[in-house]
Short mmCIF file of C-alpha atoms in Angstrom, two decimals:
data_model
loop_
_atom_site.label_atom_id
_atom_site.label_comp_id
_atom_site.label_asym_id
_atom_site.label_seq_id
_atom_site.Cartn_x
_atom_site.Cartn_y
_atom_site.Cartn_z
CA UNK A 1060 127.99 69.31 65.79
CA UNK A 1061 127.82 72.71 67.38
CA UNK A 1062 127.61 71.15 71.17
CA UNK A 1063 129.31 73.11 73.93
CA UNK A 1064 131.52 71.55 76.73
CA UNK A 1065 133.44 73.75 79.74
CA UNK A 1066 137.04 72.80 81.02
CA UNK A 1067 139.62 74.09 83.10
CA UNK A 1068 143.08 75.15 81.95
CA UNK A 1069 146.08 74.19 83.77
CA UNK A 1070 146.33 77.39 85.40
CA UNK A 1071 142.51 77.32 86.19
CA UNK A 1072 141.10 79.54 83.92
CA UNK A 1073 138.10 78.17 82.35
CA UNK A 1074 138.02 77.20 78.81
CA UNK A 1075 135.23 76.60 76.23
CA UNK A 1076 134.97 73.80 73.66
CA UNK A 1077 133.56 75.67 70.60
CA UNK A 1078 132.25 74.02 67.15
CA UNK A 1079 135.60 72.04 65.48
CA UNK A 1080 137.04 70.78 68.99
CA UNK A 1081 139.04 73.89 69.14
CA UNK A 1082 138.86 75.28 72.71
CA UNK A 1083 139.45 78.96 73.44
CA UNK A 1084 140.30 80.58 77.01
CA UNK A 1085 137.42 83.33 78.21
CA UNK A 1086 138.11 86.40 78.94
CA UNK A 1087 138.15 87.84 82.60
CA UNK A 1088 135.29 89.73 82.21
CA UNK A 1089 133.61 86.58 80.77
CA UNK A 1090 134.01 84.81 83.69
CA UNK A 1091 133.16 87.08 86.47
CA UNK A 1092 129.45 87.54 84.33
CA UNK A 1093 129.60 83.91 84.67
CA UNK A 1094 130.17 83.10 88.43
CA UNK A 1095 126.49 82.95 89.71
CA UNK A 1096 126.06 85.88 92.39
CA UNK A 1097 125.09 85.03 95.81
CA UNK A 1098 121.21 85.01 97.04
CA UNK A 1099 119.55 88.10 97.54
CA UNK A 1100 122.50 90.47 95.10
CA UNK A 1101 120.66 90.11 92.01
CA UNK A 1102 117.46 91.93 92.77
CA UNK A 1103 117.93 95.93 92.17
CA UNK A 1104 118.01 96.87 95.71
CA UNK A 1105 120.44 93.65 96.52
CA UNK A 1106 122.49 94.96 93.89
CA UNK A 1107 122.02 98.76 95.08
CA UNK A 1108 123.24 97.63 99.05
CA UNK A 1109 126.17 95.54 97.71
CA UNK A 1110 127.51 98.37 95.54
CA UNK A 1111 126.84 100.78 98.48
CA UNK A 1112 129.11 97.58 100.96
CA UNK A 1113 131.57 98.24 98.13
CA UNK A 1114 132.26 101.80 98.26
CA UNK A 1115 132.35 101.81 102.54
CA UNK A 1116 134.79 98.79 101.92
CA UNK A 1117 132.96 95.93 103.34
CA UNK A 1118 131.80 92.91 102.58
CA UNK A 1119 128.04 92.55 101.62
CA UNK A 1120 125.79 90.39 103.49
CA UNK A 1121 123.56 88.36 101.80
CA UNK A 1122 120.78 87.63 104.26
CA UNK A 1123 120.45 91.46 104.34
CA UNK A 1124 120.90 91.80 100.83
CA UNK A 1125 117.77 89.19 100.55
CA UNK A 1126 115.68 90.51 102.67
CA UNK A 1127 115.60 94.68 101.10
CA UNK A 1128 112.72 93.36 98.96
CA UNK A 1129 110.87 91.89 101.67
CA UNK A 1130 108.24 93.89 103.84
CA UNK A 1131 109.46 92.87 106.81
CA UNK A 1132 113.72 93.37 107.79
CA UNK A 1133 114.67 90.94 110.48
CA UNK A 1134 118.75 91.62 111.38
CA UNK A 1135 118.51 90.79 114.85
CA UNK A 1136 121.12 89.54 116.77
CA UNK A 1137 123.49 90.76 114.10
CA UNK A 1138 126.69 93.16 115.23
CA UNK A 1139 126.58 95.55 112.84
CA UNK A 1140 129.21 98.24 113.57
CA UNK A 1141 130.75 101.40 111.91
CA UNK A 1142 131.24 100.99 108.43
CA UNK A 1143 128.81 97.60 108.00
CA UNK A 1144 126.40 99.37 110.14
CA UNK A 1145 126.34 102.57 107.75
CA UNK A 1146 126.00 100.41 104.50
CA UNK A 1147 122.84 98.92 105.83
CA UNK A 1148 121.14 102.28 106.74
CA UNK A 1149 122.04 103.79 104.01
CA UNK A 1150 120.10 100.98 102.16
CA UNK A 1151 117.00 101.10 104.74
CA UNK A 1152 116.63 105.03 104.31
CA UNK A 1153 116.69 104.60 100.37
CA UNK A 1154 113.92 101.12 101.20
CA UNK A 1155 110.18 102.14 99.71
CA UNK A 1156 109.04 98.18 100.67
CA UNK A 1157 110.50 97.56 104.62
CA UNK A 1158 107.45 98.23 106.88
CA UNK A 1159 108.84 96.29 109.94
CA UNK A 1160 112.50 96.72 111.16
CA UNK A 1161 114.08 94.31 113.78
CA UNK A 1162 117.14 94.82 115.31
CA UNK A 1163 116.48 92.82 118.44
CA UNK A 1164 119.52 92.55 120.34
CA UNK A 1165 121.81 93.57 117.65
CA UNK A 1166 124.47 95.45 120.26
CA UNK A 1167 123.36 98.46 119.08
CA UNK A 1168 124.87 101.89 121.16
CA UNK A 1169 124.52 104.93 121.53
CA UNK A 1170 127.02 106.06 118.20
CA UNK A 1171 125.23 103.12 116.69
CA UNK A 1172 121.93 104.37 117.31
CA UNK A 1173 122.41 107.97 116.51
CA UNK A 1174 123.47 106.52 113.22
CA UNK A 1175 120.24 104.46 112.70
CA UNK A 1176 117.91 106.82 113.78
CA UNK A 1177 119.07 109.41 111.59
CA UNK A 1178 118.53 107.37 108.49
CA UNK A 1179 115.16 105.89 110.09
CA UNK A 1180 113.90 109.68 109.86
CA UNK A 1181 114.39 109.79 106.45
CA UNK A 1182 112.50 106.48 105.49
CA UNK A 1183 109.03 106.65 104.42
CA UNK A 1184 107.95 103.15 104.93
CA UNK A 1185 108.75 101.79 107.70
CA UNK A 1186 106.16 102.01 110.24
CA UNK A 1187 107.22 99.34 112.92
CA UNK A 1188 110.40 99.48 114.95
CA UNK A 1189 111.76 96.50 117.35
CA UNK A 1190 115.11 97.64 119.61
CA UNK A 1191 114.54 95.53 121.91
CA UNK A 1192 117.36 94.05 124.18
CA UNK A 1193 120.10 96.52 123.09
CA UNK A 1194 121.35 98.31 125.78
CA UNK A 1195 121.13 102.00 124.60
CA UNK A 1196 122.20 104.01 127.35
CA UNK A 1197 121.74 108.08 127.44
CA UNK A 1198 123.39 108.80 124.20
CA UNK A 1199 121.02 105.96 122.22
CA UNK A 1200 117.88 107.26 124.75
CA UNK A 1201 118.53 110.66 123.11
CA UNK A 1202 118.71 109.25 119.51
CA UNK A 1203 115.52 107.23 119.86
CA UNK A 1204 114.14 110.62 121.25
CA UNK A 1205 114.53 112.53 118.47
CA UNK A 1206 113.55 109.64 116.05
CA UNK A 1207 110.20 109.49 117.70
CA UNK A 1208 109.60 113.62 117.61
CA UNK A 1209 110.47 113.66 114.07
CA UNK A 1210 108.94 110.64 112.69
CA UNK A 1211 105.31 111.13 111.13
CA UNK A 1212 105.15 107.13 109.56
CA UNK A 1213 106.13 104.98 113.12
CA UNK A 1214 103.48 103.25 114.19
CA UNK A 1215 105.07 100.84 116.79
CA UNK A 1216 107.86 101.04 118.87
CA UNK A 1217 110.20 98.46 121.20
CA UNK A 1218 112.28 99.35 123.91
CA UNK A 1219 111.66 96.39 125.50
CA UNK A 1220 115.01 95.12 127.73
CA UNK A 1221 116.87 98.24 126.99
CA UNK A 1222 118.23 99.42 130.30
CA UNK A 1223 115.36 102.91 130.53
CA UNK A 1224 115.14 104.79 133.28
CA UNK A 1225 112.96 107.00 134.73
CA UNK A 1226 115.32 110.18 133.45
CA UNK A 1227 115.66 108.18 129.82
CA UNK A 1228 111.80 107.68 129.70
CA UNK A 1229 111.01 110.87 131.30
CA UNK A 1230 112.96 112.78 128.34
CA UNK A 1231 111.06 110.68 125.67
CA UNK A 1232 108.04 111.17 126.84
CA UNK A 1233 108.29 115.09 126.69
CA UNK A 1234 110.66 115.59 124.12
CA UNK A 1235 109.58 112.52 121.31
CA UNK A 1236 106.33 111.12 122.43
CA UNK A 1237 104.49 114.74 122.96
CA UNK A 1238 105.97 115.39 119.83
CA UNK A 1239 104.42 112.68 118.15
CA UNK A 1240 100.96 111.87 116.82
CA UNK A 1241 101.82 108.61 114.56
CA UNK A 1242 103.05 106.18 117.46
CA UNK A 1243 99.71 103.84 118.28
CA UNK A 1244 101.44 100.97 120.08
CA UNK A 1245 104.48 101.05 122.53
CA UNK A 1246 106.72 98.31 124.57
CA UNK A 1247 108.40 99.65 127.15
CA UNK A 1248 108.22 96.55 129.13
CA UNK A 1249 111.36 94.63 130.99
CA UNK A 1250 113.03 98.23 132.08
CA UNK A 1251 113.70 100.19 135.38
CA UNK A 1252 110.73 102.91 134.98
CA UNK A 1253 109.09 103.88 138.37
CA UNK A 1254 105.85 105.26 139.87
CA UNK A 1255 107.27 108.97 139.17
CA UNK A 1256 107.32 108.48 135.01
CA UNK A 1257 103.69 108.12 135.84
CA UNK A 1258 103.87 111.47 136.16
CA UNK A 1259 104.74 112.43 132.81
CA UNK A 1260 102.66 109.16 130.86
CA UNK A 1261 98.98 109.44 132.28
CA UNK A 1262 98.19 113.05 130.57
CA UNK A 1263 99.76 111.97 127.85
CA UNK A 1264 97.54 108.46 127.48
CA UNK A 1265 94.42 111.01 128.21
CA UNK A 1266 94.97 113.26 125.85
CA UNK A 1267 95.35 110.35 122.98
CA UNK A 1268 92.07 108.28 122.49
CA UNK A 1269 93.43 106.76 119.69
CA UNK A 1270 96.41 104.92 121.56
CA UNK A 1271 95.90 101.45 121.39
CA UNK A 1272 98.40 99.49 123.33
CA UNK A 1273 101.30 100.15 126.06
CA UNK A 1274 103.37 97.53 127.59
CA UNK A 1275 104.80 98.54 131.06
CA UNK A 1276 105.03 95.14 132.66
CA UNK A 1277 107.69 94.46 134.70
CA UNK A 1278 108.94 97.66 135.44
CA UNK A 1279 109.62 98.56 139.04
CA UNK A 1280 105.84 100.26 139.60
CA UNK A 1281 104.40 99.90 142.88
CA UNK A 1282 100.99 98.89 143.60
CA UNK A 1283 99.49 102.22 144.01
CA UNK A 1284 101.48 103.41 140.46
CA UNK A 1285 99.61 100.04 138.58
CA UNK A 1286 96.20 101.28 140.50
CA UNK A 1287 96.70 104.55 139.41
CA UNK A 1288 97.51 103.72 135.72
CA UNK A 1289 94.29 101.72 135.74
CA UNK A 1290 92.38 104.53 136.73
CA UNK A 1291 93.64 106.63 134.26
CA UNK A 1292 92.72 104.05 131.42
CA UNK A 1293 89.30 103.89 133.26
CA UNK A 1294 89.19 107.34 132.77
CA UNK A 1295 89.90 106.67 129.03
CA UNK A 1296 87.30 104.24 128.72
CA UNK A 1297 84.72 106.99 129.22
CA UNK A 1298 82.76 107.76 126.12
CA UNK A 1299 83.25 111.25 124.41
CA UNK A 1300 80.74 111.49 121.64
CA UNK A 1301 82.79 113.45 118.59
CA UNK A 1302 80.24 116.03 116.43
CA UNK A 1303 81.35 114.46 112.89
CA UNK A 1304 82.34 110.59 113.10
CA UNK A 1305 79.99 109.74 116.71
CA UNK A 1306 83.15 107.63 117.65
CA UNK A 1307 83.73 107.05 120.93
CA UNK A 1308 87.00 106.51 122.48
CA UNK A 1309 87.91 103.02 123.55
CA UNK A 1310 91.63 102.72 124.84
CA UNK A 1311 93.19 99.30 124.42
CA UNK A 1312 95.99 99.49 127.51
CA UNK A 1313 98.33 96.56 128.04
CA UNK A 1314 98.30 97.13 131.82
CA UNK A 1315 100.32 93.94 132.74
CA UNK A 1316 102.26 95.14 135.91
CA UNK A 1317 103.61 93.88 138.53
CA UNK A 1318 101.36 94.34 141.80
CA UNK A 1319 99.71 92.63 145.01
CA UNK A 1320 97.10 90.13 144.73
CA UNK A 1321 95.44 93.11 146.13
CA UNK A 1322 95.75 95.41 143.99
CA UNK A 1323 95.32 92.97 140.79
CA UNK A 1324 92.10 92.08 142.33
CA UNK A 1325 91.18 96.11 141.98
CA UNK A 1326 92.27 96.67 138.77
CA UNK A 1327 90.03 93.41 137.89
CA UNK A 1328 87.22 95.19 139.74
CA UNK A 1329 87.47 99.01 138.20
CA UNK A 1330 87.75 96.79 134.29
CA UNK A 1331 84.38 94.94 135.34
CA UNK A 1332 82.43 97.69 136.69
CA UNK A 1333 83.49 100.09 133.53
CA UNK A 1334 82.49 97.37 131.04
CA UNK A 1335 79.15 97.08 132.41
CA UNK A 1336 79.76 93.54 133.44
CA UNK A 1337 79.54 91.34 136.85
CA UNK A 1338 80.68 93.16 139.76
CA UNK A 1339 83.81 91.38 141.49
CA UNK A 1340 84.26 92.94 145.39
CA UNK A 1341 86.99 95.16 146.01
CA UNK A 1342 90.06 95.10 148.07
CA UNK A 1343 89.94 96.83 151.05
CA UNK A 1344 91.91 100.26 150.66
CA UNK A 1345 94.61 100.60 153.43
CA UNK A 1346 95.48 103.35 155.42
CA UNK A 1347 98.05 105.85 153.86
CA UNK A 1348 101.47 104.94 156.54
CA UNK A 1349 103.68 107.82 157.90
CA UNK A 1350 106.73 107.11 155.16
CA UNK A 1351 103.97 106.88 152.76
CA UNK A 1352 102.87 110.35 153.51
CA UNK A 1353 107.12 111.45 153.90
CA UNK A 1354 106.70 110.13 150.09
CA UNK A 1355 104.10 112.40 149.02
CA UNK A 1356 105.26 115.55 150.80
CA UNK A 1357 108.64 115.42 149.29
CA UNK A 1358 107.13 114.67 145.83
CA UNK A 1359 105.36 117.94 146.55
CA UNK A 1360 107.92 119.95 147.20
CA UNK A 1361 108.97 120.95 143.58
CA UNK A 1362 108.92 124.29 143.11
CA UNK A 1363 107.87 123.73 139.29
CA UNK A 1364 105.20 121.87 139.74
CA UNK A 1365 101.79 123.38 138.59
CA UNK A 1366 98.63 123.11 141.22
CA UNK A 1367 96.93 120.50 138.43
CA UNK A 1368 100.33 118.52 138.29
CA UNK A 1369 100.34 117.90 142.22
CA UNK A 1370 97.16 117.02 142.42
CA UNK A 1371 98.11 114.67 140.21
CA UNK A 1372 100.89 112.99 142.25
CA UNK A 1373 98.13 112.66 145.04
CA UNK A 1374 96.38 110.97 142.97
CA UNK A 1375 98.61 108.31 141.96
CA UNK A 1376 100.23 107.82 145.41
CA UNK A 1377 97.10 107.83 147.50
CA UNK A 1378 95.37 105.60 145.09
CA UNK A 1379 93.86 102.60 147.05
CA UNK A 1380 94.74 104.17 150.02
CA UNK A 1381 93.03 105.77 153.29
CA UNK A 1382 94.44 109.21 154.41
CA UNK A 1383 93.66 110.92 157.99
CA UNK A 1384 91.88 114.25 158.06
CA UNK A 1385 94.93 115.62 159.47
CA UNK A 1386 97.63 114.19 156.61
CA UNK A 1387 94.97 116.04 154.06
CA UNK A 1388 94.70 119.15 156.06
CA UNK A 1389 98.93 119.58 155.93
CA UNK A 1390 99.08 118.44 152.24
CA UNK A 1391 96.22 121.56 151.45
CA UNK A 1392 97.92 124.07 153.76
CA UNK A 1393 101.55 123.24 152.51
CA UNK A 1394 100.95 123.34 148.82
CA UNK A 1395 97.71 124.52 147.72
CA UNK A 1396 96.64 127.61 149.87
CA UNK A 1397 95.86 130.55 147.43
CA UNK A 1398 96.01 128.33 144.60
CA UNK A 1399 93.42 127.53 141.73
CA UNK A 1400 93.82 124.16 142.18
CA UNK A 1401 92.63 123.81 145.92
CA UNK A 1402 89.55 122.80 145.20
CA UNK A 1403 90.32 119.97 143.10
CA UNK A 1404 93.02 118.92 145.69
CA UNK A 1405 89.92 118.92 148.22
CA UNK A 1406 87.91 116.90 146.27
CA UNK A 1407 91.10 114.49 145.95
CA UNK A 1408 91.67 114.18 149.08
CA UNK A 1409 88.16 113.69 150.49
CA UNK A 1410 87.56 110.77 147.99
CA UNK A 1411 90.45 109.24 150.54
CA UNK A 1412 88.95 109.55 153.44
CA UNK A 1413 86.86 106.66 154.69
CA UNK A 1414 83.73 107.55 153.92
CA UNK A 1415 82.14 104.76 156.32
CA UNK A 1416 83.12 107.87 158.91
CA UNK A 1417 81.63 110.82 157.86
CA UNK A 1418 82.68 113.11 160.66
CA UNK A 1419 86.20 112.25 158.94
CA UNK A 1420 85.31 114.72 156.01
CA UNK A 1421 83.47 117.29 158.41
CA UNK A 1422 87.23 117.68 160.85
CA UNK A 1423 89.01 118.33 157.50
CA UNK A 1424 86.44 120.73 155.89
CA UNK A 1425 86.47 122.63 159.26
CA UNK A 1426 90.64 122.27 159.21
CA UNK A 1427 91.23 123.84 156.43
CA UNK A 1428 87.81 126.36 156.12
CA UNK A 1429 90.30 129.36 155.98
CA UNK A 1430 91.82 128.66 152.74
CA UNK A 1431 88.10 128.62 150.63
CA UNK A 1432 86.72 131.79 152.12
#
């Protein structure tokens, strides 16, 4: 009969039993077609990222290799480095099917970083992004930077855990985010941000309706900085007819912070009262304290800062607060006499006044009469 049967020779080559009980030894090339490849390296883009391991000299990884195909990429908590590490991008960037990249706590750096966001800008596809828990430091804060300004196809971002700053964030925000007009959703929870990034982040969440969610919880925001986020996504909230589409703009704002019961309770109240829905009572405001006010006045006292762009650092650090007629009337004299932007400072500044005490208002309109003559 014509049956086939497999062996081993002596020296471990495999043989073949052919027709006639003759056996005959394969040739090399016979039995490397014949070893089965591992999972994942015989698809065409499997096949494309192990030839691409092969000519950076590195082993191929076949959980990678199995997932190219996939939608969604999931290499977290692997150490890719250097040469491994350039393989796989260079894979990603050539990917037309990844949509969501993780690389949660992968031990990615700042070399590391620079590496994978330069291959990220060339991708097409992918369109969510998860660095959480990787340490970036200034160098990787810089890469992600100009990922985000280049990047028209990003639709989520994570930073979660990453070690950001107020500098870090503060350079994002002007150099990538203003830059940007793709990026819907973004974690930026678990970092060290503070009350000043504020600074940079509320014009930016009013001038996009279309932003849907932003995770700052558990950064180190104080409870005026949560209040005053709140009010900006109040703010948000409001409708703006549009002429074509009649769309209004709703934001959806992860504002999960931490704050006072006080302040919680506030936030809770402003949501309420813009939804239409039950009215919960406020907190009391409390008064504005001397090293509150130091705050403020040094916060002031940058020489760069526009007349709209103080007023808005008022805003968030008297918000939910009480100020005395004569704290306003030295905040006005110091910083906005002769400027545009004294009136809307005014109008700040009276909305913190108690207005149970009317005469309040009258001593700091009379205070300050001078500067609006």
């Amino acid at each position: 009969g014509g049956g086939v049967e497999e062996g081993e020779d002596d020296d471990g080559s495999e043989l073949q039993n052919v027709s006639g009980g003759s056996f005959k030894k394969k040739t090399s090339a016979e039995g490397k077609q014949k070893k089965a490849k591992p999972h994942g390296m015989t698809s065409e883009a499997g096949a494309a990222y192990a030839n691409t391991c092969a000519n950076h000299g590195v082993e191929a990884i076949p959980a990678i290799a199995s997932q190219l195909d996939e939608p969604s990429m999931d290499v977290s908590h692997y150490e890719l480095k250097g040469r491994q590490l350039l393989a796989f991008v260079d894979s990603v960037s050539r990917s037309s099917c990844i949509t969501h990249l993780s690389m949660c706590n992968a031990r990615l750096e700042g070399s590391d970083l620079d590496t994978l966001c330069k291959a990220l800008a060339k991708n097409s596809s992918v369109i969510s992004l998860d660095l959480s828990e990787n340490q970036i430091g200034a160098k990787g804060a810089e890469a992600v930077t100009g990922l985000i300004a280049s990047t028209d196809t990003l639709r989520q971002i994570s930073l979660m855990g990453t070690g950001l700053t107020d500098a870090m964030a503060k350079h994002m925000l002007l150099e990538g985010f203003e830059q940007n007009s793709s990026i819907d959703q973004w974690d930026l929870s678990y970092n060290l941000m503070t009350d000043s990034v504020l600074f940079y982040l509320e014009p930016l969440l009013l001038d996009r309706p279309a932003f849907q969610r932003l995770d700052l919880s558990w950064n180190l925001l104080s409870p005026a900085g949560v209040y005053s986020l709140t009010m900006t996504n109040t703010d948000r909230a409001k409708p703006k007819p549009r002429k074509k589409t009649g769309v209004f703009a709703k934001p959806l704002v992860k504002v999960n912070l931490i704050a006072t019961k006080q302040t919680q309770r506030q936030i809770l109240a402003n949501w309420m009262n813009s939804n239409g829905e039950k009215r919960i009572p406020t907190a009391a405001p409390y008064e504005l304290t001397s090293s509150d006010f130091i705050s403020i006045d040094v916060a002031l006292r940058v020489r760069s800062l526009t007349g709209s762009q103080r007023c808005l650092l008022i805003r968030m650090f008297t918000a939910g607060r009480l100020i005395q007629p004569n704290m306003a009337s030295q905040l006005l004299k110091s910083y906005f006499d002769g400027s545009e932007a004294r009136y809307q400072a005014l109008e700040q500044l009276k909305s913190r006044i108690d207005s149970n005490h009317p005469e309040l208002v009258e001593e700091l309109l009379l205070d300050t009469k001078e500067m609006f003559e």
